[in-house]
Short mmCIF file of C-alpha atoms and ligand atoms in Angstrom, two decimals:
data_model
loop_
_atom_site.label_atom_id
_atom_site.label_comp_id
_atom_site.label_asym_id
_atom_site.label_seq_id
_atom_site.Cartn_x
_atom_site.Cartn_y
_atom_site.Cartn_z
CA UNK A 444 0.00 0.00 0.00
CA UNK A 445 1.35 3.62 -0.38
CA UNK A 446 1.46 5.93 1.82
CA UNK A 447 1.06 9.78 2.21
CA UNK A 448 3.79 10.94 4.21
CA UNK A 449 3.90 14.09 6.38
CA UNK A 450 7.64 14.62 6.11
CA UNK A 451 9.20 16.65 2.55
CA UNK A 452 11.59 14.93 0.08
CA UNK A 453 14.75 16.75 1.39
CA UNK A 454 13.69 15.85 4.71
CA UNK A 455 14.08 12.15 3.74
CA UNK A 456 17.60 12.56 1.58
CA UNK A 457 15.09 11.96 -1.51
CA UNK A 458 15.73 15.02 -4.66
CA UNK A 459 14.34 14.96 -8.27
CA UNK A 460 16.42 13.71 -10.66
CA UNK A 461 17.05 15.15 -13.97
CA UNK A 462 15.09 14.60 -16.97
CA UNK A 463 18.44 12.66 -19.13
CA UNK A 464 19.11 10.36 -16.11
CA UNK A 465 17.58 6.74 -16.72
CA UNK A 466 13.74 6.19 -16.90
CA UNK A 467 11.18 3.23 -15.45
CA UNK A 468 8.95 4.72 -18.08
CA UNK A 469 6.55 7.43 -19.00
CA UNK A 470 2.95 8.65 -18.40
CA UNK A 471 0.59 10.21 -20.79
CA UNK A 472 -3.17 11.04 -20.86
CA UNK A 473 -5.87 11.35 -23.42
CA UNK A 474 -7.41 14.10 -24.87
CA UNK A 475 -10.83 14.30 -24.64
CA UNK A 476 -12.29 17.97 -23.95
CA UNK A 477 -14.30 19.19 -27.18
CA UNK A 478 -13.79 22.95 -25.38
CA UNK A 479 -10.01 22.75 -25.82
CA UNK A 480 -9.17 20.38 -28.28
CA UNK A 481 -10.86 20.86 -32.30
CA UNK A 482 -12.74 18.43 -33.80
CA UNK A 483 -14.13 16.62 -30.36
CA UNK A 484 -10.11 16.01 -29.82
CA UNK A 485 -9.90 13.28 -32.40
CA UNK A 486 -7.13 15.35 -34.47
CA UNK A 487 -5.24 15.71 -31.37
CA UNK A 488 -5.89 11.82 -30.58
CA UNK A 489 -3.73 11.22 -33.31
CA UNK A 490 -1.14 13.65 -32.71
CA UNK A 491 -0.82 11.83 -28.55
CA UNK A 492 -1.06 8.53 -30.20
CA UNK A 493 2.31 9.61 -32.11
CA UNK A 494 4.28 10.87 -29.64
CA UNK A 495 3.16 7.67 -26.93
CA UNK A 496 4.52 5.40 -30.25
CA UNK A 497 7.58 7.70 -30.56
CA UNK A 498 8.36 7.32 -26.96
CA UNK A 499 7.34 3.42 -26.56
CA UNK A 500 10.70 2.73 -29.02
CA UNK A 501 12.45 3.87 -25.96
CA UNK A 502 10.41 3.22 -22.86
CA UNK A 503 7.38 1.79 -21.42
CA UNK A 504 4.65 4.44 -22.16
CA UNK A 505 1.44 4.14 -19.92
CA UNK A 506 -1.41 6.17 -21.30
CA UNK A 507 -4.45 7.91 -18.65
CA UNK A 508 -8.21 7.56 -19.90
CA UNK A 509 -11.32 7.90 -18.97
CA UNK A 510 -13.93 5.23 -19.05
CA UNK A 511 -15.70 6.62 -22.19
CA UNK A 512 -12.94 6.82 -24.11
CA UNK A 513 -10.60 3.33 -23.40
CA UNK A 514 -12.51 1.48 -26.21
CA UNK A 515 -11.15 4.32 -28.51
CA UNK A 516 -7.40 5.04 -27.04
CA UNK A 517 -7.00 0.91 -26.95
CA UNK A 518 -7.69 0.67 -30.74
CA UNK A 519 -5.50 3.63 -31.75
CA UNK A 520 -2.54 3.22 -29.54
CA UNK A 521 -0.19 0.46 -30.28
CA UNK A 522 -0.39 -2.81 -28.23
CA UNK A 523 3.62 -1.77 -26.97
CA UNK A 524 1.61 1.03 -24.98
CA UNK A 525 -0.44 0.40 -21.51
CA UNK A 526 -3.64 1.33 -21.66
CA UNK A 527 -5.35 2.35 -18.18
CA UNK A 528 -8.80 3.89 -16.62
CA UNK A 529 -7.96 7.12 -15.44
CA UNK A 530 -10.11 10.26 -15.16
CA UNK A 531 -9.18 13.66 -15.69
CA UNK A 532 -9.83 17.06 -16.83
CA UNK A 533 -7.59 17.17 -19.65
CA UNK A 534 -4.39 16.05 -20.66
CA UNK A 535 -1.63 17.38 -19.64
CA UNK A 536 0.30 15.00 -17.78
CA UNK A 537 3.37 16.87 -16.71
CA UNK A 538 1.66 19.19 -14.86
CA UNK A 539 -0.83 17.04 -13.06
CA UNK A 540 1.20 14.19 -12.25
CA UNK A 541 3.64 13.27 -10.10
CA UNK A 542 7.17 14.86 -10.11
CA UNK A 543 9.54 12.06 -8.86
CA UNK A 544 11.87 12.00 -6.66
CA UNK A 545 14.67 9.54 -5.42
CA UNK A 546 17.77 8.71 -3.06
CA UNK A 547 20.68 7.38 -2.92
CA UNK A 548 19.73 3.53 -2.65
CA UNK A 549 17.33 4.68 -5.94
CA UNK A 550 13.92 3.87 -3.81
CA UNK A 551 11.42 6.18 -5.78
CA UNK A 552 8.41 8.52 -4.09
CA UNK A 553 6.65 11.12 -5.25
CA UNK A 554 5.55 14.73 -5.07
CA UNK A 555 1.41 15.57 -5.72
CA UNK A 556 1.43 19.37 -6.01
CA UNK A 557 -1.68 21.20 -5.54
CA UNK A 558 -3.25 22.13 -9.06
CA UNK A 559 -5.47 25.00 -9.66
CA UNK A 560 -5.83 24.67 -13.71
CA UNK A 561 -3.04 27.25 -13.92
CA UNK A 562 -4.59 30.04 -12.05
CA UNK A 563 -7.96 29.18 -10.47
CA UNK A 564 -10.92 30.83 -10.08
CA UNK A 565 -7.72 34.21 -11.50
CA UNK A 566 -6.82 33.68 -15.00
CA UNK A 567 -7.00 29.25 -15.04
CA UNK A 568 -7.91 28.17 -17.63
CA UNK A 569 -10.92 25.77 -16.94
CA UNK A 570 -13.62 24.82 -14.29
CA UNK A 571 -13.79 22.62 -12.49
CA UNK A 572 -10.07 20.69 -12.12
CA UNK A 573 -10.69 17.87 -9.53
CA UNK A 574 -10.08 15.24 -11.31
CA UNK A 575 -6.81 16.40 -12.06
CA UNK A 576 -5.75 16.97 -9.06
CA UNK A 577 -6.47 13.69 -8.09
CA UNK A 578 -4.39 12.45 -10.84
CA UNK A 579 -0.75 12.34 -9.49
CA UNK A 580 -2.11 10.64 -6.27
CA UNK A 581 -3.35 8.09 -8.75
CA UNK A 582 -0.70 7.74 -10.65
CA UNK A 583 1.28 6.96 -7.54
CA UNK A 584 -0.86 4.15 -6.12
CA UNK A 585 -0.57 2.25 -9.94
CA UNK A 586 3.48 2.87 -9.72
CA UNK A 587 3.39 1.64 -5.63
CA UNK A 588 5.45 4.83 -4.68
CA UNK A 589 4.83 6.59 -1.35
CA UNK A 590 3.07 10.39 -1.86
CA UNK A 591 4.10 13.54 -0.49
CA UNK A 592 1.37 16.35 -0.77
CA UNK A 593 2.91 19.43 -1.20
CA UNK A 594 2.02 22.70 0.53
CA UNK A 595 2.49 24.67 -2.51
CA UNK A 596 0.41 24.93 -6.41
CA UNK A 597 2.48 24.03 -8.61
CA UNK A 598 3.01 21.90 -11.70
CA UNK A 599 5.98 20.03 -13.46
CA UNK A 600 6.18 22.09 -16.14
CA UNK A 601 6.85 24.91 -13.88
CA UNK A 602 10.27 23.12 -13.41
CA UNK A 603 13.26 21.89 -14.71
CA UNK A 604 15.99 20.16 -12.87
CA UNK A 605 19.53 19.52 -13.08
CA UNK A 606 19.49 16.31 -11.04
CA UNK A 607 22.89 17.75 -9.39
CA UNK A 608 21.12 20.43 -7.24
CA UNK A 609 19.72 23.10 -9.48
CA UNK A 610 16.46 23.85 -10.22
CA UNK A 611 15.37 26.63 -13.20
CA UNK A 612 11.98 28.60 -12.60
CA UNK A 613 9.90 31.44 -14.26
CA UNK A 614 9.14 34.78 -12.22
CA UNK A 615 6.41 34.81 -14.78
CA UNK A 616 4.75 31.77 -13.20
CA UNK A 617 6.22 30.77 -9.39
CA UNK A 618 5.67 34.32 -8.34
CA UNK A 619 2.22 34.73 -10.19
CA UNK A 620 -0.68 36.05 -7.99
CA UNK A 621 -2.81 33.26 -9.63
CA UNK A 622 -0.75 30.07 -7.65
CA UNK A 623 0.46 31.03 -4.45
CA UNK A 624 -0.01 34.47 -3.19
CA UNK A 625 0.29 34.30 -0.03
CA UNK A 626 4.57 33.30 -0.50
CA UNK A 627 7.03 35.58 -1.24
CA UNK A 628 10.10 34.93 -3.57
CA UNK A 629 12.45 33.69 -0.89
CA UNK A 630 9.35 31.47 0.66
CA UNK A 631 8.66 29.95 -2.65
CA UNK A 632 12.53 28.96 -2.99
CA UNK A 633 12.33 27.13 0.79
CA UNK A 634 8.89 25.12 -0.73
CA UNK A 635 11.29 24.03 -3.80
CA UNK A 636 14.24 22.77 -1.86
CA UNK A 637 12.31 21.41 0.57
CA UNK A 638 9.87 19.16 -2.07
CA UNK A 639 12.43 18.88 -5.09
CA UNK A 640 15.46 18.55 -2.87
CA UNK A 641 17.67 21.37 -4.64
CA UNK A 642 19.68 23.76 -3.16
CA UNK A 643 19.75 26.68 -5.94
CA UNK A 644 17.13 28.40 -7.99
CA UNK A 645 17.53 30.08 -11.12
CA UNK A 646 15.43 32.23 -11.67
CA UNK A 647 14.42 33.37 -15.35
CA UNK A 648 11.94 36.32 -16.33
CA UNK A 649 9.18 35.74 -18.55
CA UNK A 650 8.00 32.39 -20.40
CA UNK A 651 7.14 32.08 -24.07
CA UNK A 652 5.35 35.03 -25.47
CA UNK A 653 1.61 34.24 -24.67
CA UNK A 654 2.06 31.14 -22.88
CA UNK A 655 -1.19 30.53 -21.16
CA UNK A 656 0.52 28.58 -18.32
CA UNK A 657 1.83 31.99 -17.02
CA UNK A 658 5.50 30.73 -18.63
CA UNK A 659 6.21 27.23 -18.21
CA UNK A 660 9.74 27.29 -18.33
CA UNK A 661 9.72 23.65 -20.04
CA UNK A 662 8.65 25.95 -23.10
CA UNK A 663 11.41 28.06 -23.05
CA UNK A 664 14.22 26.38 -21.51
CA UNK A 665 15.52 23.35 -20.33
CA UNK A 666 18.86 21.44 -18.96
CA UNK A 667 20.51 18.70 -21.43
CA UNK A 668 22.99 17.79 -19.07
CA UNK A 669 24.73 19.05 -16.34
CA UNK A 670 25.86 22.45 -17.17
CA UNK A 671 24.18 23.11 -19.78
CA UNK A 672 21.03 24.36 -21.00
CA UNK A 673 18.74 24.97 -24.46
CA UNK A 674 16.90 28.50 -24.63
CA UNK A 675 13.86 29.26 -26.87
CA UNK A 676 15.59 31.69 -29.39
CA UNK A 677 14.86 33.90 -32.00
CA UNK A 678 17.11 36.50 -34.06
CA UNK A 679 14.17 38.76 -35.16
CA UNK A 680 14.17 42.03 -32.93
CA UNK A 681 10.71 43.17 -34.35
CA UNK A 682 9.44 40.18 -32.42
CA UNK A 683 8.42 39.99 -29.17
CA UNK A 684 9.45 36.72 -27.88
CA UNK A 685 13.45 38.58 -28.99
CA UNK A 686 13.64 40.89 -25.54
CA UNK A 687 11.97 37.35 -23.50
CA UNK A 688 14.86 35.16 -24.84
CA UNK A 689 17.40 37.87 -24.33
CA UNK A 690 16.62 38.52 -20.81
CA UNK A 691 16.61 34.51 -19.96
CA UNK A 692 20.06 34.49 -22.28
CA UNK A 693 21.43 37.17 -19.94
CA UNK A 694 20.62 35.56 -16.60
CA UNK A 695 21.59 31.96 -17.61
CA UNK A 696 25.15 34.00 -18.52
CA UNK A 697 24.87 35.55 -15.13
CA UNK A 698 24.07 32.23 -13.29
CA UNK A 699 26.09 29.69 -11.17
CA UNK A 700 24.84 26.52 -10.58
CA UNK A 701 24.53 24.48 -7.56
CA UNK A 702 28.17 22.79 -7.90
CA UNK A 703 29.46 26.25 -8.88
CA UNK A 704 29.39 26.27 -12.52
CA UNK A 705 28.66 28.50 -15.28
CA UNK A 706 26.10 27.58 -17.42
CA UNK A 707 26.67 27.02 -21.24
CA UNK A 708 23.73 28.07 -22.69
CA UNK A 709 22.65 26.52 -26.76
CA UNK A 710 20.21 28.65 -28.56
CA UNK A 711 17.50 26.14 -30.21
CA UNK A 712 15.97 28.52 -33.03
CA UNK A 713 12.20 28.59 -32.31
CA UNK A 714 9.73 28.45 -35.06
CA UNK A 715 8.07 31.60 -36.67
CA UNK A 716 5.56 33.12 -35.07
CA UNK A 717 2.85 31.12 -35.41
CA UNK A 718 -1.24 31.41 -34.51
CA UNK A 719 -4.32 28.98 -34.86
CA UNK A 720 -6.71 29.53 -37.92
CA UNK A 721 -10.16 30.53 -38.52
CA UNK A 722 -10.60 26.97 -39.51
CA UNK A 723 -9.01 25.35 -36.17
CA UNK A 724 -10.82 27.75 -34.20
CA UNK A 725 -14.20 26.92 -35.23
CA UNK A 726 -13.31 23.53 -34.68
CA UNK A 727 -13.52 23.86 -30.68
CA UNK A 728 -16.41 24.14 -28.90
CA UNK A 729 -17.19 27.20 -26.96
CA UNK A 730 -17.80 27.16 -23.39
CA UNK A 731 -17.68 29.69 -20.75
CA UNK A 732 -15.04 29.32 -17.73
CA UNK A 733 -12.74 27.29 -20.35
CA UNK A 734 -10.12 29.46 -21.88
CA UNK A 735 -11.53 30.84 -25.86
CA UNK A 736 -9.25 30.12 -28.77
CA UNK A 737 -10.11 32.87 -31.11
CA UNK A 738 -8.86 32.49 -34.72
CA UNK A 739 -5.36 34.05 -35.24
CA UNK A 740 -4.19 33.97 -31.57
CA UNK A 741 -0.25 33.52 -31.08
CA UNK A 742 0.68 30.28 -30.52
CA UNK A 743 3.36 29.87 -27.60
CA UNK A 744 5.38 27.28 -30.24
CA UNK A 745 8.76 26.10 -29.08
CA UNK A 746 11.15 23.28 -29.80
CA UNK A 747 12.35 23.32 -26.07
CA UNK A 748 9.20 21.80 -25.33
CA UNK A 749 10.64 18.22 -25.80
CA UNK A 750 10.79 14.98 -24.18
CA UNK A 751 13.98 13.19 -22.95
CA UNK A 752 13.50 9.42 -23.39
CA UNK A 753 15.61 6.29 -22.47
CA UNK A 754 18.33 6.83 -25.56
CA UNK A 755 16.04 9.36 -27.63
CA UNK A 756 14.58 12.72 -27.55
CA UNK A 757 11.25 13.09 -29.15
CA UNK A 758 10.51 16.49 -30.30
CA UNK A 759 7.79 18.69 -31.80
CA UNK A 760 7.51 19.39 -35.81
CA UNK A 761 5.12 22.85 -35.78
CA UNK A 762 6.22 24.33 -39.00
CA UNK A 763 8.59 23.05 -42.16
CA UNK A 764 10.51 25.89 -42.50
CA UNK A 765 12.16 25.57 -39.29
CA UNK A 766 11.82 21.77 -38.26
CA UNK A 767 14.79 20.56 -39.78
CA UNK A 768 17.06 23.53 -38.61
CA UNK A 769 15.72 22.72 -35.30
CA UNK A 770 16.15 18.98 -35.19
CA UNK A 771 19.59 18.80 -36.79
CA UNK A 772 20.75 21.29 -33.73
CA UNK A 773 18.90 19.05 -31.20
CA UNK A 774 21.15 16.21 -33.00
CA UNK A 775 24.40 18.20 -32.14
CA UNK A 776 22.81 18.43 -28.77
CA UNK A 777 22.21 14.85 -28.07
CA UNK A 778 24.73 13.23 -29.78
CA UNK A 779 24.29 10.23 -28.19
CA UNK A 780 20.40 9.85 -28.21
CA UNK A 781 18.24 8.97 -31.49
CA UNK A 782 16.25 12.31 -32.13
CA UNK A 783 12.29 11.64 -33.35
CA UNK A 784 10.24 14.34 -34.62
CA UNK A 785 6.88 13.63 -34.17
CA UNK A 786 4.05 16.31 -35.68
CA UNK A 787 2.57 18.31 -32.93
CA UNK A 788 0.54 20.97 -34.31
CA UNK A 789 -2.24 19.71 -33.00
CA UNK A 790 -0.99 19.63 -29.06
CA UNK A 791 0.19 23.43 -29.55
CA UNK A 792 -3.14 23.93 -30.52
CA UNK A 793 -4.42 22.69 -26.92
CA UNK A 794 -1.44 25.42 -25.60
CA UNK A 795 1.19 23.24 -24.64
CA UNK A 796 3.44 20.52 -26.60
CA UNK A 797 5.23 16.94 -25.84
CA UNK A 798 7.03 18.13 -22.89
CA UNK A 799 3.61 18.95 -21.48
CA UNK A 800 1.64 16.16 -21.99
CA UNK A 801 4.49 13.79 -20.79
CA UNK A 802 5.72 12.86 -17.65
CA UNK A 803 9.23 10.38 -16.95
CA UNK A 804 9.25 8.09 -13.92
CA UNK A 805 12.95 7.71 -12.67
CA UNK A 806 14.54 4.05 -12.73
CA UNK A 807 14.87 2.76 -9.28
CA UNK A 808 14.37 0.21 -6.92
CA UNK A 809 11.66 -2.09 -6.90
O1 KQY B 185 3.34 23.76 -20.39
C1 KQY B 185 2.78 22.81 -19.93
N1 KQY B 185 3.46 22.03 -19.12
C2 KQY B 185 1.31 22.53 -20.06
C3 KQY B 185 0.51 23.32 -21.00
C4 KQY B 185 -0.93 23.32 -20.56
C5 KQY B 185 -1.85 24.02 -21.48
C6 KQY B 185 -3.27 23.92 -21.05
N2 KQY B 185 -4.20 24.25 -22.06
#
């Protein structure tokens, strides 16, 4: 049986480890929500169903769905990927499952963070989100790995760890009215060491240009290895998203790590601006208290937002005249891991991309 224990992860010696360090697997959910996802969510079915296949060549992939929908996820995801009953709001995994955490004899636990659908009742971006904050807690119980409920809001893709100490953060989104007002900078810095077992934060400005998580920083930026990161970037001045990845460039240069380092920072060119059509707008269904996706809205697109798999990376293709530029650098990158491109218009288009709706659980002990 798990347990919920009343202690924090650095308490216990436990820390998150990073992202390239070996996985167990990897968690997904379906998409399902005809208010967020065109088309009742059957174009973006497809578009899940290729990244799970994408990341089942290098790891168990276990895929989150509700009751009405397994008869349809079973018969378009491969048999190499787990199928199990799961109910949620929508589908972004990272955010409303577990973020792992581990020791030094590898035993595995992990941390449920309060979610509030990325602001609450102040800017979230749906109502109600209950079932999705029961998710990690779930998600736990199926894995067998003791819980710790966190005292803070929060979600994984507010995070990115080094696995050596360091943890990288948005202003933009930890110190957001909508998550946890009632913590100031320095209290919100104690809540991560104490539940992801770091001892620095780096703190960057603003996430992508109209990111509707309040900028994720797993859209914008992202460690490949100790030492080292890959930043969102774009050449043109005249756009906006320029002065964002200039001010995150300028910090990384001014930042030490928690062994002491400087950071080497890679720019991974970002795609053009992009924005959804009149065509995939009137594909989703209207409802009030669920964020609107009027036709030409900016699209927060980013190749950062990719996943780190067992020997791979699998990574979004939003636009042909960039994809290639941006996979060959994320082959110079990962020189020892098989990079994947797998087409994810259709998850920007639910305003996040594989990063999001992905979430790694650490190899350990059994
Ligand atoms: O950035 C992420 N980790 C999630 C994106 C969520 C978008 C909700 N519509």
């Amino acid at each position: 049986m798990t347990q919920t224990l009343s202690t924090t992860p650095a308490a216990d010696g436990f820390w998150m480890p990073a992202e390239y360090e070996p996985h167990a697997g990897c968690w997904m959910l379906w998409p399902e929500r005809a208010d967020n996802w065109r088309e009742a969510a059957r174009p973006a079915q497809f578009a899940f169903v290729g990244v799970a296949t994408a990341i089942a060549q290098f790891e168990p992939v276990t895929v989150g769905v509700s009751a009405a929908h397994y008869e349809i996820a079973r018969t378009f995801l491969p048999p190499s990927v787990r199928v199990v009953e799961l109910a949620h709001d929508d589908s972004w995994m990272r955010d409303v499952g577990p973020t792992f955490v581990v020791n030094k004899r590898r035993d595995v636990r992990g941390v449920d963070w309060h979610f509030n659908a990325w602001g609450g009742l102040n800017g979230g971006l749906y109502f109600p989100w209950d079932q999705d904050d029961l998710v990690a807690r779930k998600v736990l119980e199926v894995e067998n790995r003791d819980r710790y409920r966190s005292a803070i809001i929060n979600e994984g893709g507010a995070l990115h760890v080094d696995g050596e100490g360091t943890v990288l953060v948005t202003e933009e989104c930890l110190l957001n009215a909508n998550r946890n007002p009632h913590l100031n900078r320095e209290q919100i810095e104690e809540q991560l060491r104490a539940y992801l077992g770091v001892s620095t934060v780096i703190w960057l400005g603003k996430g992508v240009f109209n990111d509707e998580t309040d900028g994720h920083v797993d859209n914008l930026a992202c460690f490949i290895r100790p030492g080292e990161i890959a930043l969102g970037w774009t050449d043109n001045k005249r756009d906006v998203q320029h002065a964002i990845s200039l001010d995150a460039w300028e910090r990384l240069q001014d930042a030490v790590d928690a062994r002491g380092r400087k950071l080497k920072v890679h720019k991974l060119p970002m795609p053009r601006p992009l924005s959804i059509s009149a065509k995939e707008a009137a594909g989703v269904v209207s409802r009030e208290g669920t964020k609107a996706r009027p036709a030409g809205e900016r699209l927060a697109g980013s190749y950062v937002n990719f996943y780190i798999a067992n020997g791979g990376v699998v990574m979004p293709l939003l636009d042909p005249r960039t994809d290639k530029e941006a996979a060959a650098k994320l082959k110079r990158l990962f020189p020892d891991r098989r990079v994947v491109g797998v087409p994810a218009r259709e998850v920007l288009l639910g305003g996040g991309n594989i990063h999001c709706i992905t979430q790694q659980v650490p190899a350990g002990k059994h």
